[in-house]
């Protein structure tokens, strides 16, 4: 992000063109909704039909409120979310680290190492399936490494405007394929409407929490403030544009979630078909679709599967790369610096390399238990960390009074923080139990 706190000459939004300015919210939606999110929603639909639709809607509203809080902090304060974290509590080493920035630094390095392998594999799965019986057929690991390097190249050599266009194109592919599938399977509209009424079928608590808290991004929510900075939105004058952009982006997320729930309910629930967990469950769905509707629909679905996975890969490469560059600039130069290192900086590109090449080692070995436990433990507490630090920042003197959180925003941040604490507890018990 290339914000400057004293940038009084920042461009103002042109009158009457807010819809045409939309972009960072779509980038956040594309990054946050990956193959794992789609299969989690699909499995919820396959087990409980439309009964948990209300949870998906609440989850979408929760993510809208969290991303709005990130964007409001960035525009109102003129600071990045990392600079906000760095102000929470006493600093060490000349103010270059504190408890929040130290947690983030450990988390982003370890998370990036494991996520890199996960993202490359998820992107390779549909491509390997699509090209399995063609001259381009390659081993899954080979495709994973190729796509990791391709993501590196796309982010390394391009700047935000082209990156946003690429992400918007991938969202378009996802929209056509995912929503198209929901139309093909012919949703039961009365049952869909009944699913908006909260209910909790026996055994559904786990899936309900997952739908509310798990779909639509984790660390990429924090990256939203960096993307609006790259877009050139600075200062409170852009607040209305940001809010519209955020709502549109997460409305797209909600549509994806509802569409996959429809597919699970109509295609799998009535037939009692079970899917594998994780990204590979979508390959099971591909086989079901080919049996029911023919190869053309299966191919279309795999293209959408690839768009969902690869958009998450390059979105993380870009957004979390900006966050790491901000962290590294703060550690090196201290809190007195103005603005954060951004695209093309050595720290940004160094983190791209970290996301791409070291994780390839994990493709050739069983995932080391100790590393996965540490990764899971740090990751489990990130969303409570984000929600409660936003609550702190947006109710303190760090935020101008007119942009501090009010009743509804505070309620959503508290609700999100508590929900994520429950999810974190469940995750940690699974790791250490």
PDB file of C-alpha atoms in Angstrom, residues 184-370:
ATOM      1  CA  UNK A 184     -29.318 -26.277 -13.913  1.00  0.00           C
ATOM      2  CA  UNK A 185     -30.225 -28.276 -10.810  1.00  0.00           C
ATOM      3  CA  UNK A 186     -33.497 -26.280 -10.514  1.00  0.00           C
ATOM      4  CA  UNK A 187     -33.811 -24.957  -6.950  1.00  0.00           C
ATOM      5  CA  UNK A 188     -36.944 -25.595  -4.907  1.00  0.00           C
ATOM      6  CA  UNK A 189     -37.906 -21.950  -4.315  1.00  0.00           C
ATOM      7  CA  UNK A 190     -40.389 -22.540  -1.442  1.00  0.00           C
ATOM      8  CA  UNK A 191     -37.783 -24.673   0.373  1.00  0.00           C
ATOM      9  CA  UNK A 192     -35.186 -21.999  -0.350  1.00  0.00           C
ATOM     10  CA  UNK A 193     -37.404 -19.378   1.288  1.00  0.00           C
ATOM     11  CA  UNK A 194     -37.986 -21.608   4.325  1.00  0.00           C
ATOM     12  CA  UNK A 195     -34.218 -21.922   4.714  1.00  0.00           C
ATOM     13  CA  UNK A 196     -34.049 -18.214   5.582  1.00  0.00           C
ATOM     14  CA  UNK A 197     -35.855 -18.952   8.853  1.00  0.00           C
ATOM     15  CA  UNK A 198     -33.232 -19.898  11.484  1.00  0.00           C
ATOM     16  CA  UNK A 199     -33.336 -23.532  12.513  1.00  0.00           C
ATOM     17  CA  UNK A 200     -30.741 -26.008  13.765  1.00  0.00           C
ATOM     18  CA  UNK A 201     -31.233 -29.617  12.619  1.00  0.00           C
ATOM     19  CA  UNK A 202     -29.671 -32.332  14.803  1.00  0.00           C
ATOM     20  CA  UNK A 203     -25.931 -32.525  14.213  1.00  0.00           C
ATOM     21  CA  UNK A 204     -25.818 -29.220  12.342  1.00  0.00           C
ATOM     22  CA  UNK A 205     -23.999 -27.047  14.920  1.00  0.00           C
ATOM     23  CA  UNK A 206     -20.535 -27.717  13.455  1.00  0.00           C
ATOM     24  CA  UNK A 207     -21.641 -26.864   9.916  1.00  0.00           C
ATOM     25  CA  UNK A 208     -23.601 -23.814  11.062  1.00  0.00           C
ATOM     26  CA  UNK A 209     -20.541 -22.305  12.728  1.00  0.00           C
ATOM     27  CA  UNK A 210     -18.476 -23.087   9.658  1.00  0.00           C
ATOM     28  CA  UNK A 211     -20.932 -21.394   7.313  1.00  0.00           C
ATOM     29  CA  UNK A 212     -21.187 -18.273   9.455  1.00  0.00           C
ATOM     30  CA  UNK A 213     -17.509 -17.882  10.200  1.00  0.00           C
ATOM     31  CA  UNK A 214     -15.592 -19.778   7.580  1.00  0.00           C
ATOM     32  CA  UNK A 215     -16.632 -18.587   4.123  1.00  0.00           C
ATOM     33  CA  UNK A 216     -15.286 -15.431   2.558  1.00  0.00           C
ATOM     34  CA  UNK A 217     -11.714 -14.966   3.696  1.00  0.00           C
ATOM     35  CA  UNK A 218      -9.561 -14.690   6.795  1.00  0.00           C
ATOM     36  CA  UNK A 219      -6.352 -12.701   6.416  1.00  0.00           C
ATOM     37  CA  UNK A 220      -7.663 -11.393   3.084  1.00  0.00           C
ATOM     38  CA  UNK A 221     -10.245  -9.359   5.010  1.00  0.00           C
ATOM     39  CA  UNK A 222      -7.353  -7.374   6.473  1.00  0.00           C
ATOM     40  CA  UNK A 223      -5.848  -7.015   2.974  1.00  0.00           C
ATOM     41  CA  UNK A 224      -8.944  -5.106   1.828  1.00  0.00           C
ATOM     42  CA  UNK A 225      -7.549  -1.855   3.234  1.00  0.00           C
ATOM     43  CA  UNK A 226      -4.405  -2.294   1.158  1.00  0.00           C
ATOM     44  CA  UNK A 227      -6.368  -2.867  -2.034  1.00  0.00           C
ATOM     45  CA  UNK A 228      -8.410   0.312  -1.577  1.00  0.00           C
ATOM     46  CA  UNK A 229      -5.104   2.132  -1.094  1.00  0.00           C
ATOM     47  CA  UNK A 230      -3.754   0.653  -4.339  1.00  0.00           C
ATOM     48  CA  UNK A 231      -6.982   1.778  -6.011  1.00  0.00           C
ATOM     49  CA  UNK A 232      -6.145   5.342  -4.973  1.00  0.00           C
ATOM     50  CA  UNK A 233      -8.919   5.793  -2.417  1.00  0.00           C
ATOM     51  CA  UNK A 234      -7.607   7.975   0.387  1.00  0.00           C
ATOM     52  CA  UNK A 235      -9.463   9.975   2.952  1.00  0.00           C
ATOM     53  CA  UNK A 236     -13.034  10.007   4.281  1.00  0.00           C
ATOM     54  CA  UNK A 237     -14.377  11.422   1.002  1.00  0.00           C
ATOM     55  CA  UNK A 238     -14.155   7.877  -0.384  1.00  0.00           C
ATOM     56  CA  UNK A 239     -16.150   6.319   2.455  1.00  0.00           C
ATOM     57  CA  UNK A 240     -19.437   5.959   0.533  1.00  0.00           C
ATOM     58  CA  UNK A 241     -17.635   4.466  -2.453  1.00  0.00           C
ATOM     59  CA  UNK A 242     -15.825   1.992  -0.190  1.00  0.00           C
ATOM     60  CA  UNK A 243     -19.038   0.914   1.509  1.00  0.00           C
ATOM     61  CA  UNK A 244     -20.794   0.301  -1.801  1.00  0.00           C
ATOM     62  CA  UNK A 245     -17.765  -1.568  -3.128  1.00  0.00           C
ATOM     63  CA  UNK A 246     -17.570  -3.742   0.002  1.00  0.00           C
ATOM     64  CA  UNK A 247     -21.269  -4.604  -0.093  1.00  0.00           C
ATOM     65  CA  UNK A 248     -21.140  -5.535  -3.763  1.00  0.00           C
ATOM     66  CA  UNK A 249     -18.064  -7.719  -3.228  1.00  0.00           C
ATOM     67  CA  UNK A 250     -19.557  -9.649  -0.344  1.00  0.00           C
ATOM     68  CA  UNK A 251     -22.952  -9.846  -2.033  1.00  0.00           C
ATOM     69  CA  UNK A 252     -21.098 -11.746  -4.754  1.00  0.00           C
ATOM     70  CA  UNK A 253     -19.649 -13.965  -2.026  1.00  0.00           C
ATOM     71  CA  UNK A 254     -23.149 -14.563  -0.668  1.00  0.00           C
ATOM     72  CA  UNK A 255     -24.436 -15.495  -4.117  1.00  0.00           C
ATOM     73  CA  UNK A 256     -21.662 -18.078  -4.506  1.00  0.00           C
ATOM     74  CA  UNK A 257     -22.451 -19.561  -1.100  1.00  0.00           C
ATOM     75  CA  UNK A 258     -26.204 -19.753  -1.778  1.00  0.00           C
ATOM     76  CA  UNK A 259     -25.592 -21.265  -5.229  1.00  0.00           C
ATOM     77  CA  UNK A 260     -23.386 -24.039  -3.841  1.00  0.00           C
ATOM     78  CA  UNK A 261     -25.885 -24.710  -1.059  1.00  0.00           C
ATOM     79  CA  UNK A 262     -28.557 -25.126  -3.755  1.00  0.00           C
ATOM     80  CA  UNK A 263     -26.367 -27.572  -5.661  1.00  0.00           C
ATOM     81  CA  UNK A 264     -25.724 -29.577  -2.505  1.00  0.00           C
ATOM     82  CA  UNK A 265     -29.387 -29.581  -1.528  1.00  0.00           C
ATOM     83  CA  UNK A 266     -30.824 -30.462  -4.946  1.00  0.00           C
ATOM     84  CA  UNK A 267     -28.136 -32.729  -6.364  1.00  0.00           C
ATOM     85  CA  UNK A 268     -26.782 -34.524  -3.290  1.00  0.00           C
ATOM     86  CA  UNK A 269     -29.171 -34.196  -0.345  1.00  0.00           C
ATOM     87  CA  UNK A 270     -32.116 -36.070  -1.880  1.00  0.00           C
ATOM     88  CA  UNK A 271     -29.824 -38.754  -3.343  1.00  0.00           C
ATOM     89  CA  UNK A 272     -27.795 -39.265  -0.168  1.00  0.00           C
ATOM     90  CA  UNK A 273     -24.514 -38.762  -2.048  1.00  0.00           C
ATOM     91  CA  UNK A 274     -21.515 -38.016   0.182  1.00  0.00           C
ATOM     92  CA  UNK A 275     -18.453 -36.054  -0.882  1.00  0.00           C
ATOM     93  CA  UNK A 276     -14.872 -36.184   0.317  1.00  0.00           C
ATOM     94  CA  UNK A 277     -13.791 -33.328   2.558  1.00  0.00           C
ATOM     95  CA  UNK A 278     -11.444 -30.610   1.364  1.00  0.00           C
ATOM     96  CA  UNK A 279     -10.840 -29.487  -2.192  1.00  0.00           C
ATOM     97  CA  UNK A 280     -10.974 -33.051  -3.545  1.00  0.00           C
ATOM     98  CA  UNK A 281     -14.690 -33.112  -2.761  1.00  0.00           C
ATOM     99  CA  UNK A 282     -15.194 -30.922  -5.818  1.00  0.00           C
ATOM    100  CA  UNK A 283     -13.715 -33.664  -7.999  1.00  0.00           C
ATOM    101  CA  UNK A 284     -16.387 -35.974  -6.598  1.00  0.00           C
ATOM    102  CA  UNK A 285     -18.995 -33.404  -7.599  1.00  0.00           C
ATOM    103  CA  UNK A 286     -17.510 -33.327 -11.100  1.00  0.00           C
ATOM    104  CA  UNK A 287     -18.200 -37.053 -11.463  1.00  0.00           C
ATOM    105  CA  UNK A 288     -21.768 -36.631 -10.172  1.00  0.00           C
ATOM    106  CA  UNK A 289     -22.392 -33.801 -12.640  1.00  0.00           C
ATOM    107  CA  UNK A 290     -21.021 -35.809 -15.581  1.00  0.00           C
ATOM    108  CA  UNK A 291     -23.235 -38.769 -14.697  1.00  0.00           C
ATOM    109  CA  UNK A 292     -26.321 -36.577 -14.361  1.00  0.00           C
ATOM    110  CA  UNK A 293     -25.861 -33.881 -17.009  1.00  0.00           C
ATOM    111  CA  UNK A 294     -23.046 -34.987 -19.319  1.00  0.00           C
ATOM    112  CA  UNK A 295     -19.381 -34.150 -19.839  1.00  0.00           C
ATOM    113  CA  UNK A 296     -19.977 -30.562 -20.978  1.00  0.00           C
ATOM    114  CA  UNK A 297     -21.399 -29.568 -17.588  1.00  0.00           C
ATOM    115  CA  UNK A 298     -18.536 -31.349 -15.827  1.00  0.00           C
ATOM    116  CA  UNK A 299     -15.968 -29.445 -17.896  1.00  0.00           C
ATOM    117  CA  UNK A 300     -17.749 -26.146 -17.198  1.00  0.00           C
ATOM    118  CA  UNK A 301     -17.688 -26.908 -13.491  1.00  0.00           C
ATOM    119  CA  UNK A 302     -13.966 -27.726 -13.489  1.00  0.00           C
ATOM    120  CA  UNK A 303     -13.290 -24.384 -15.192  1.00  0.00           C
ATOM    121  CA  UNK A 304     -15.189 -22.642 -12.394  1.00  0.00           C
ATOM    122  CA  UNK A 305     -13.324 -24.734  -9.797  1.00  0.00           C
ATOM    123  CA  UNK A 306     -10.043 -23.575 -11.324  1.00  0.00           C
ATOM    124  CA  UNK A 307     -11.168 -19.910 -11.351  1.00  0.00           C
ATOM    125  CA  UNK A 308     -12.080 -20.118  -7.649  1.00  0.00           C
ATOM    126  CA  UNK A 309      -8.772 -21.726  -6.685  1.00  0.00           C
ATOM    127  CA  UNK A 310      -6.432 -19.673  -8.855  1.00  0.00           C
ATOM    128  CA  UNK A 311      -8.090 -16.355  -7.966  1.00  0.00           C
ATOM    129  CA  UNK A 312      -7.461 -17.163  -4.301  1.00  0.00           C
ATOM    130  CA  UNK A 313      -3.833 -17.970  -5.086  1.00  0.00           C
ATOM    131  CA  UNK A 314      -2.997 -14.741  -6.897  1.00  0.00           C
ATOM    132  CA  UNK A 315      -5.166 -12.697  -4.521  1.00  0.00           C
ATOM    133  CA  UNK A 316      -3.151 -13.924  -1.549  1.00  0.00           C
ATOM    134  CA  UNK A 317       0.128 -13.489  -3.416  1.00  0.00           C
ATOM    135  CA  UNK A 318      -0.793  -9.836  -3.991  1.00  0.00           C
ATOM    136  CA  UNK A 319      -2.764  -8.815  -0.882  1.00  0.00           C
ATOM    137  CA  UNK A 320      -0.738 -10.599   1.773  1.00  0.00           C
ATOM    138  CA  UNK A 321       2.424  -9.562  -0.069  1.00  0.00           C
ATOM    139  CA  UNK A 322       1.400  -5.935   0.513  1.00  0.00           C
ATOM    140  CA  UNK A 323       0.738  -6.658   4.184  1.00  0.00           C
ATOM    141  CA  UNK A 324       4.138  -8.296   4.618  1.00  0.00           C
ATOM    142  CA  UNK A 325       5.846  -5.368   2.879  1.00  0.00           C
ATOM    143  CA  UNK A 326       4.156  -3.022   5.343  1.00  0.00           C
ATOM    144  CA  UNK A 327       5.294  -5.185   8.273  1.00  0.00           C
ATOM    145  CA  UNK A 328       8.858  -5.365   7.005  1.00  0.00           C
ATOM    146  CA  UNK A 329       9.051  -1.642   6.327  1.00  0.00           C
ATOM    147  CA  UNK A 330       7.912  -0.953   9.877  1.00  0.00           C
ATOM    148  CA  UNK A 331      10.440  -3.382  11.364  1.00  0.00           C
ATOM    149  CA  UNK A 332      13.295  -1.941   9.339  1.00  0.00           C
ATOM    150  CA  UNK A 333      12.511   1.763   9.468  1.00  0.00           C
ATOM    151  CA  UNK A 334      10.408   2.122  12.609  1.00  0.00           C
ATOM    152  CA  UNK A 335       7.111   3.877  13.222  1.00  0.00           C
ATOM    153  CA  UNK A 336       8.370   7.269  12.034  1.00  0.00           C
ATOM    154  CA  UNK A 337       8.241   6.287   8.356  1.00  0.00           C
ATOM    155  CA  UNK A 338       5.395   7.708   6.251  1.00  0.00           C
ATOM    156  CA  UNK A 339       3.518   5.240   4.121  1.00  0.00           C
ATOM    157  CA  UNK A 340       4.083   1.552   3.543  1.00  0.00           C
ATOM    158  CA  UNK A 341       6.264  -0.225   1.047  1.00  0.00           C
ATOM    159  CA  UNK A 342       4.069  -1.497  -1.750  1.00  0.00           C
ATOM    160  CA  UNK A 343       4.061  -3.338  -5.048  1.00  0.00           C
ATOM    161  CA  UNK A 344       7.481  -3.921  -6.498  1.00  0.00           C
ATOM    162  CA  UNK A 345       9.331  -3.303  -3.236  1.00  0.00           C
ATOM    163  CA  UNK A 346      12.026  -5.827  -2.246  1.00  0.00           C
ATOM    164  CA  UNK A 347       9.954  -6.974   0.746  1.00  0.00           C
ATOM    165  CA  UNK A 348       6.856  -7.477  -1.401  1.00  0.00           C
ATOM    166  CA  UNK A 349       8.761  -9.515  -3.965  1.00  0.00           C
ATOM    167  CA  UNK A 350      10.665 -11.404  -1.309  1.00  0.00           C
ATOM    168  CA  UNK A 351       7.386 -12.552   0.231  1.00  0.00           C
ATOM    169  CA  UNK A 352       6.149 -13.621  -3.218  1.00  0.00           C
ATOM    170  CA  UNK A 353       9.204 -15.848  -3.488  1.00  0.00           C
ATOM    171  CA  UNK A 354       8.541 -17.199   0.017  1.00  0.00           C
ATOM    172  CA  UNK A 355       4.956 -18.071  -0.945  1.00  0.00           C
ATOM    173  CA  UNK A 356       6.061 -19.816  -4.125  1.00  0.00           C
ATOM    174  CA  UNK A 357       9.281 -21.795  -3.809  1.00  0.00           C
ATOM    175  CA  UNK A 358       9.825 -23.065  -0.217  1.00  0.00           C
ATOM    176  CA  UNK A 359       6.237 -24.469  -0.070  1.00  0.00           C
ATOM    177  CA  UNK A 360       7.063 -26.699  -3.045  1.00  0.00           C
ATOM    178  CA  UNK A 361       8.997 -28.849  -0.582  1.00  0.00           C
ATOM    179  CA  UNK A 362       5.706 -29.698   1.124  1.00  0.00           C
ATOM    180  CA  UNK A 363       4.369 -31.081  -2.153  1.00  0.00           C
ATOM    181  CA  UNK A 364       6.876 -33.938  -1.910  1.00  0.00           C
ATOM    182  CA  UNK A 365       6.362 -34.957   1.701  1.00  0.00           C
ATOM    183  CA  UNK A 366       3.660 -35.674   4.198  1.00  0.00           C
ATOM    184  CA  UNK A 367       2.779 -32.420   5.915  1.00  0.00           C
ATOM    185  CA  UNK A 368       4.942 -32.305   9.070  1.00  0.00           C
ATOM    186  CA  UNK A 369       2.750 -32.655  12.146  1.00  0.00           C
ATOM    187  CA  UNK A 370       4.474 -30.025  14.273  1.00  0.00           C
TER     188      UNK A 370
END
